[in-house]
Amino acid sequence: ETGVTQTPRHLVMGMTNKKSLKCEQHLGHNAMYWYKQSAKKPLELMFVYSLEERVENNSVPSRFSPECPNSSHLFLHLHTLQPEDSALYLCASSQDGLDMAGELFFGEGSRLTVL
Amino acid sequence: QKEVEQNSGPLSVPEGAIASLNCTYSDRVSQSFFWYRQYSGKSPELIMSIYSNGDKEDGRFTAQLNKASQYVSLLIRDSQPSDSATYLCAVTSSFGNEKLTFGTGTRLTIIP
C-alpha cells in the first residue's frame, strides 16, 4: 500500500458541478498539504493542516474548500470551478516540526479538467 | 523577482557524465533546502535535503549549499537514462516558517 493515496486520479467536471478530491496517508504523519501544479509554474501551496487544524490558507479562492477530519485523511471540495483551475492537485504529508516540513511525501495526484 | 529560480532546461547530458543542476533563492534567511525528482506523469519524490553549508553526498547524488551566495546545486555522477526527469529545488522561506517554496524545475535528459 502506497504511503499517500489520492482519489480520483482523473476528474473532468463542468463549471457548475460539485466534486471532492480525497487523500489518505498511511505514514503516521501529522501534517497534510494540498498543492496545485500547473504547466510551467512552480508547485503552489494551497492549504496546510497540522494536527487536523488548518495553519495555512494561501489566498486560495473560496471555490476550493479543504476538510481534514483526522490526521490520516484530507479532502478538497470543489465548487463552481473555472477552466483555469484545471491542473494536477497533489496531496502531501510530512512529520510536523521545522526540520521535517520540507520532507514531503506526495500522492500520485488528481488530474482535474474543468470544462 | 522569483523566490526560487532554476534554469528550466532542457539539460542534456551524456550517459556516464556528471549532471549539474543549479538553484538560486532570494530569501537570505532560508534554512532548509531540498531537491525533488519528478518523472513525467508522476508526483515529486524527495531525493536530497541539505541544511548547512558545504557538500552532502548520498550515493551518486551530491547536494552543495552556499548560503553566502544563496545558491544550492545537485550533482549526479555517472548519469543514467533513469535519471531523466524534472528536478525541483525547494526552500523553506525563513526560520520558523514551515512554508516550502518550489522552483519551476529543470528538465534533465540523459542521452544513452
mmCIF file of C-alpha atoms in Angstrom:
data_model
loop_
_atom_site.group_PDB
_atom_site.id
_atom_site.type_symbol
_atom_site.label_atom_id
_atom_site.label_comp_id
_atom_site.label_asym_id
_atom_site.label_seq_id
_atom_site.Cartn_x
_atom_site.Cartn_y
_atom_site.Cartn_z
ATOM 1 C CA GLU A 1 0.000 0.000 0.000
ATOM 2 C CA THR A 2 1.494 3.319 -1.048
ATOM 3 C CA GLY A 3 2.225 5.946 1.605
ATOM 4 C CA VAL A 4 -0.100 8.653 0.281
ATOM 5 C CA THR A 5 -3.121 7.694 -1.799
ATOM 6 C CA GLN A 6 -5.249 10.093 -3.813
ATOM 7 C CA THR A 7 -8.585 9.525 -5.492
ATOM 8 C CA PRO A 8 -9.761 10.018 -8.116
ATOM 9 C CA ARG A 9 -6.680 10.056 -10.311
ATOM 10 C CA HIS A 10 -8.537 11.854 -13.090
ATOM 11 C CA LEU A 11 -11.593 14.077 -12.871
ATOM 12 C CA VAL A 12 -13.489 16.010 -15.530
ATOM 13 C CA MET A 13 -16.136 18.398 -14.312
ATOM 14 C CA GLY A 14 -18.294 21.206 -15.563
ATOM 15 C CA MET A 15 -18.189 24.653 -14.068
ATOM 16 C CA THR A 16 -21.408 24.108 -12.130
ATOM 17 C CA ASN A 17 -20.511 20.719 -10.645
ATOM 18 C CA LYS A 18 -19.527 19.899 -7.080
ATOM 19 C CA LYS A 19 -16.892 17.241 -6.582
ATOM 20 C CA SER A 20 -14.328 16.259 -3.975
ATOM 21 C CA LEU A 21 -10.743 15.042 -4.044
ATOM 22 C CA LYS A 22 -9.677 12.592 -1.368
ATOM 23 C CA CYS A 23 -6.269 11.935 0.158
ATOM 24 C CA GLU A 24 -5.231 9.314 2.679
ATOM 25 C CA GLN A 25 -1.797 8.851 4.222
ATOM 26 C CA HIS A 26 -0.529 5.680 5.892
ATOM 27 C CA LEU A 27 2.769 7.075 7.173
ATOM 28 C CA GLY A 28 1.748 8.228 10.631
ATOM 29 C CA HIS A 29 2.452 11.845 9.717
ATOM 30 C CA ASN A 30 0.611 14.689 11.381
ATOM 31 C CA ALA A 31 0.796 17.394 8.714
ATOM 32 C CA MET A 32 -1.010 17.265 5.373
ATOM 33 C CA TYR A 33 -0.947 19.600 2.390
ATOM 34 C CA TRP A 34 -2.724 20.421 -0.841
ATOM 35 C CA TYR A 35 -0.569 21.684 -3.717
ATOM 36 C CA LYS A 36 -1.562 22.788 -7.212
ATOM 37 C CA GLN A 37 0.757 22.046 -10.134
ATOM 38 C CA SER A 38 0.182 23.864 -13.432
ATOM 39 C CA ALA A 39 2.341 23.708 -16.532
ATOM 40 C CA LYS A 40 5.468 25.857 -16.377
ATOM 41 C CA LYS A 41 4.622 27.166 -12.903
ATOM 42 C CA PRO A 42 6.136 26.272 -9.534
ATOM 43 C CA LEU A 43 4.243 23.991 -7.235
ATOM 44 C CA GLU A 44 1.752 26.227 -5.462
ATOM 45 C CA LEU A 45 0.862 25.582 -1.826
ATOM 46 C CA MET A 46 -2.876 25.819 -1.221
ATOM 47 C CA PHE A 47 -3.575 24.531 2.281
ATOM 48 C CA VAL A 48 -1.670 23.091 5.224
ATOM 49 C CA TYR A 49 -3.145 21.133 8.113
ATOM 50 C CA SER A 50 -1.150 20.316 11.210
ATOM 51 C CA LEU A 51 -2.749 18.024 13.770
ATOM 52 C CA GLU A 52 -6.027 18.444 11.904
ATOM 53 C CA GLU A 53 -6.006 22.230 12.254
ATOM 54 C CA ARG A 54 -5.585 24.478 9.257
ATOM 55 C CA VAL A 55 -2.394 26.502 9.619
ATOM 56 C CA GLU A 56 -2.062 27.917 6.126
ATOM 57 C CA ASN A 57 -4.538 29.161 3.597
ATOM 58 C CA ASN A 58 -2.529 30.608 0.780
ATOM 59 C CA SER A 59 -5.088 33.088 -0.566
ATOM 60 C CA VAL A 60 -6.983 30.320 -2.277
ATOM 61 C CA PRO A 61 -10.395 31.191 -3.784
ATOM 62 C CA SER A 62 -13.378 30.032 -1.750
ATOM 63 C CA ARG A 63 -14.462 27.683 -4.541
ATOM 64 C CA PHE A 64 -11.811 25.365 -3.048
ATOM 65 C CA SER A 65 -12.749 24.141 0.416
ATOM 66 C CA PRO A 66 -10.485 21.804 2.397
ATOM 67 C CA GLU A 67 -11.520 19.388 5.105
ATOM 68 C CA CYS A 68 -9.302 17.382 7.443
ATOM 69 C CA PRO A 69 -11.411 15.069 9.641
ATOM 70 C CA ASN A 70 -8.353 13.332 11.148
ATOM 71 C CA SER A 71 -4.587 13.201 10.696
ATOM 72 C CA SER A 72 -4.822 10.495 8.025
ATOM 73 C CA HIS A 73 -7.444 11.987 5.728
ATOM 74 C CA LEU A 74 -7.670 15.190 3.740
ATOM 75 C CA PHE A 75 -10.327 16.329 1.302
ATOM 76 C CA LEU A 76 -10.548 19.158 -1.194
ATOM 77 C CA HIS A 77 -14.130 20.091 -2.025
ATOM 78 C CA LEU A 78 -14.579 21.737 -5.408
ATOM 79 C CA HIS A 79 -17.490 24.001 -6.320
ATOM 80 C CA THR A 80 -18.164 26.198 -9.379
ATOM 81 C CA LEU A 81 -14.634 25.967 -10.675
ATOM 82 C CA GLN A 82 -13.202 27.871 -13.615
ATOM 83 C CA PRO A 83 -11.346 26.428 -16.616
ATOM 84 C CA GLU A 84 -8.101 27.966 -15.294
ATOM 85 C CA ASP A 85 -8.428 25.685 -12.260
ATOM 86 C CA SER A 86 -7.545 22.746 -14.488
ATOM 87 C CA ALA A 87 -4.300 21.356 -13.066
ATOM 88 C CA LEU A 88 -2.709 18.498 -11.172
ATOM 89 C CA TYR A 89 -3.685 18.620 -7.500
ATOM 90 C CA LEU A 90 -1.164 16.976 -5.242
ATOM 91 C CA CYS A 91 -1.656 15.892 -1.673
ATOM 92 C CA ALA A 92 1.388 15.534 0.555
ATOM 93 C CA SER A 93 2.182 14.670 4.147
ATOM 94 C CA SER A 94 5.094 15.228 6.500
ATOM 95 C CA GLN A 95 6.066 14.868 10.092
ATOM 96 C CA ASP A 96 5.416 18.092 11.933
ATOM 97 C CA GLY A 97 8.343 20.216 13.027
ATOM 98 C CA LEU A 98 10.635 22.763 11.455
ATOM 99 C CA ASP A 99 13.220 20.335 10.109
ATOM 100 C CA MET A 100 10.654 17.941 8.725
ATOM 101 C CA ALA A 101 8.303 20.370 6.999
ATOM 102 C CA GLY A 102 10.280 20.274 3.780
ATOM 103 C CA GLU A 103 10.419 16.484 3.664
ATOM 104 C CA LEU A 104 7.165 15.886 1.883
ATOM 105 C CA PHE A 105 5.705 12.618 0.704
ATOM 106 C CA PHE A 106 3.400 13.198 -2.250
ATOM 107 C CA GLY A 107 0.469 11.234 -3.537
ATOM 108 C CA GLU A 108 0.206 10.474 -7.261
ATOM 109 C CA GLY A 109 -2.079 13.449 -7.789
ATOM 110 C CA SER A 110 -5.542 14.089 -9.134
ATOM 111 C CA ARG A 111 -5.605 15.473 -12.686
ATOM 112 C CA LEU A 112 -8.519 17.886 -12.852
ATOM 113 C CA THR A 113 -10.037 19.207 -16.063
ATOM 114 C CA VAL A 114 -12.722 21.884 -15.846
ATOM 115 C CA LEU A 115 -14.820 22.282 -18.970
ATOM 116 C CA GLN B 1 11.812 38.517 -8.626
ATOM 117 C CA LYS B 2 11.299 34.765 -8.345
ATOM 118 C CA GLU B 3 11.876 33.392 -4.864
ATOM 119 C CA VAL B 4 13.475 30.176 -6.085
ATOM 120 C CA GLU B 5 14.997 30.235 -9.544
ATOM 121 C CA GLN B 6 16.074 27.341 -11.735
ATOM 122 C CA ASN B 7 17.013 27.062 -15.372
ATOM 123 C CA SER B 8 14.059 25.265 -16.961
ATOM 124 C CA GLY B 9 16.283 23.401 -19.412
ATOM 125 C CA PRO B 10 16.123 21.002 -21.036
ATOM 126 C CA LEU B 11 19.582 19.986 -19.895
ATOM 127 C CA SER B 12 21.037 17.155 -21.956
ATOM 128 C CA VAL B 13 23.904 15.107 -20.512
ATOM 129 C CA PRO B 14 25.593 12.012 -21.990
ATOM 130 C CA GLU B 15 25.221 8.778 -20.085
ATOM 131 C CA GLY B 16 28.048 8.338 -17.590
ATOM 132 C CA ALA B 17 28.800 12.058 -17.325
ATOM 133 C CA ILE B 18 28.122 14.387 -14.391
ATOM 134 C CA ALA B 19 24.854 16.300 -14.462
ATOM 135 C CA SER B 20 24.913 19.638 -12.648
ATOM 136 C CA LEU B 21 21.661 21.296 -11.627
ATOM 137 C CA ASN B 22 21.609 24.750 -10.111
ATOM 138 C CA CYS B 23 19.214 26.766 -7.989
ATOM 139 C CA THR B 24 19.306 30.261 -6.500
ATOM 140 C CA TYR B 25 16.995 31.667 -3.863
ATOM 141 C CA SER B 26 16.137 35.179 -2.778
ATOM 142 C CA ASP B 27 15.397 34.865 0.965
ATOM 143 C CA ARG B 28 18.693 35.282 2.830
ATOM 144 C CA VAL B 29 17.413 33.628 5.995
ATOM 145 C CA SER B 30 16.272 30.427 4.284
ATOM 146 C CA GLN B 31 17.217 27.467 6.436
ATOM 147 C CA SER B 32 16.435 24.218 4.687
ATOM 148 C CA PHE B 33 16.959 23.121 1.098
ATOM 149 C CA PHE B 34 15.590 20.182 -0.817
ATOM 150 C CA TRP B 35 15.808 18.501 -4.187
ATOM 151 C CA TYR B 36 12.822 16.616 -5.536
ATOM 152 C CA ARG B 37 12.773 14.447 -8.642
ATOM 153 C CA GLN B 38 9.614 14.252 -10.751
ATOM 154 C CA TYR B 39 9.293 11.744 -13.560
ATOM 155 C CA SER B 40 6.902 12.622 -16.362
ATOM 156 C CA GLY B 41 3.323 11.924 -15.275
ATOM 157 C CA LYS B 42 4.378 11.156 -11.706
ATOM 158 C CA SER B 43 4.478 13.080 -8.439
ATOM 159 C CA PRO B 44 7.605 14.659 -6.912
ATOM 160 C CA GLU B 45 9.864 12.462 -4.794
ATOM 161 C CA LEU B 46 12.356 13.801 -2.264
ATOM 162 C CA ILE B 47 15.906 12.764 -3.115
ATOM 163 C CA MET B 48 18.137 15.110 -1.101
ATOM 164 C CA SER B 49 17.956 17.567 1.762
ATOM 165 C CA ILE B 50 20.708 19.875 2.987
ATOM 166 C CA TYR B 51 20.704 22.235 5.932
ATOM 167 C CA SER B 52 24.271 23.572 6.321
ATOM 168 C CA ASN B 53 26.937 24.976 4.049
ATOM 169 C CA GLY B 54 29.085 22.511 2.158
ATOM 170 C CA ASP B 55 28.504 19.223 0.413
ATOM 171 C CA LYS B 56 26.269 16.307 1.263
ATOM 172 C CA GLU B 57 26.688 13.049 -0.589
ATOM 173 C CA ASP B 58 24.206 10.210 -0.991
ATOM 174 C CA GLY B 59 25.223 7.565 -3.485
ATOM 175 C CA ARG B 60 25.577 9.154 -6.905
ATOM 176 C CA PHE B 61 23.969 12.389 -5.699
ATOM 177 C CA THR B 62 25.769 15.339 -4.094
ATOM 178 C CA ALA B 63 23.983 18.444 -2.858
ATOM 179 C CA GLN B 64 26.041 21.599 -2.443
ATOM 180 C CA LEU B 65 24.939 24.622 -0.433
ATOM 181 C CA ASN B 66 26.474 28.095 -0.334
ATOM 182 C CA LYS B 67 24.339 30.369 1.836
ATOM 183 C CA ALA B 68 26.554 33.410 1.251
ATOM 184 C CA SER B 69 25.877 33.166 -2.479
ATOM 185 C CA GLN B 70 22.278 31.941 -1.941
ATOM 186 C CA TYR B 71 22.996 29.007 -4.169
ATOM 187 C CA VAL B 72 22.254 25.305 -3.971
ATOM 188 C CA SER B 73 23.175 22.677 -6.527
ATOM 189 C CA LEU B 74 22.709 18.999 -7.210
ATOM 190 C CA LEU B 75 25.360 16.892 -8.899
ATOM 191 C CA ILE B 76 24.525 13.495 -10.337
ATOM 192 C CA ARG B 77 27.576 11.362 -11.039
ATOM 193 C CA ASP B 78 27.637 8.528 -13.581
ATOM 194 C CA SER B 79 24.329 9.731 -15.041
ATOM 195 C CA GLN B 80 21.927 7.023 -16.115
ATOM 196 C CA PRO B 81 18.943 7.202 -18.503
ATOM 197 C CA SER B 82 16.758 6.540 -15.461
ATOM 198 C CA ASP B 83 17.890 9.919 -14.094
ATOM 199 C CA SER B 84 15.951 11.658 -16.882
ATOM 200 C CA ALA B 85 13.313 13.662 -15.038
ATOM 201 C CA THR B 86 12.461 17.163 -13.863
ATOM 202 C CA TYR B 87 14.371 18.203 -10.750
ATOM 203 C CA LEU B 88 12.653 20.632 -8.387
ATOM 204 C CA CYS B 89 14.568 22.807 -5.953
ATOM 205 C CA ALA B 90 12.661 23.753 -2.798
ATOM 206 C CA VAL B 91 13.494 26.071 0.071
ATOM 207 C CA THR B 92 11.864 26.835 3.394
ATOM 208 C CA SER B 93 11.134 30.518 3.390
ATOM 209 C CA SER B 94 12.543 31.596 6.725
ATOM 210 C CA PHE B 95 13.312 30.263 10.150
ATOM 211 C CA GLY B 96 10.139 29.371 11.983
ATOM 212 C CA ASN B 97 8.118 29.368 8.777
ATOM 213 C CA GLU B 98 7.419 25.911 7.511
ATOM 214 C CA LYS B 99 6.245 27.020 4.101
ATOM 215 C CA LEU B 100 8.161 25.316 1.324
ATOM 216 C CA THR B 101 8.759 27.329 -1.856
ATOM 217 C CA PHE B 102 9.474 25.453 -5.069
ATOM 218 C CA GLY B 103 11.274 26.458 -8.215
ATOM 219 C CA THR B 104 9.796 25.651 -11.614
ATOM 220 C CA GLY B 105 12.210 22.761 -12.094
ATOM 221 C CA THR B 106 14.954 21.778 -14.530
ATOM 222 C CA ARG B 107 14.207 19.083 -17.064
ATOM 223 C CA LEU B 108 17.167 16.718 -17.361
ATOM 224 C CA THR B 109 17.632 14.274 -20.221
ATOM 225 C CA ILE B 110 20.387 11.656 -20.106
ATOM 226 C CA ILE B 111 21.432 10.643 -23.599
ATOM 227 C CA PRO B 112 22.437 6.951 -23.967
#
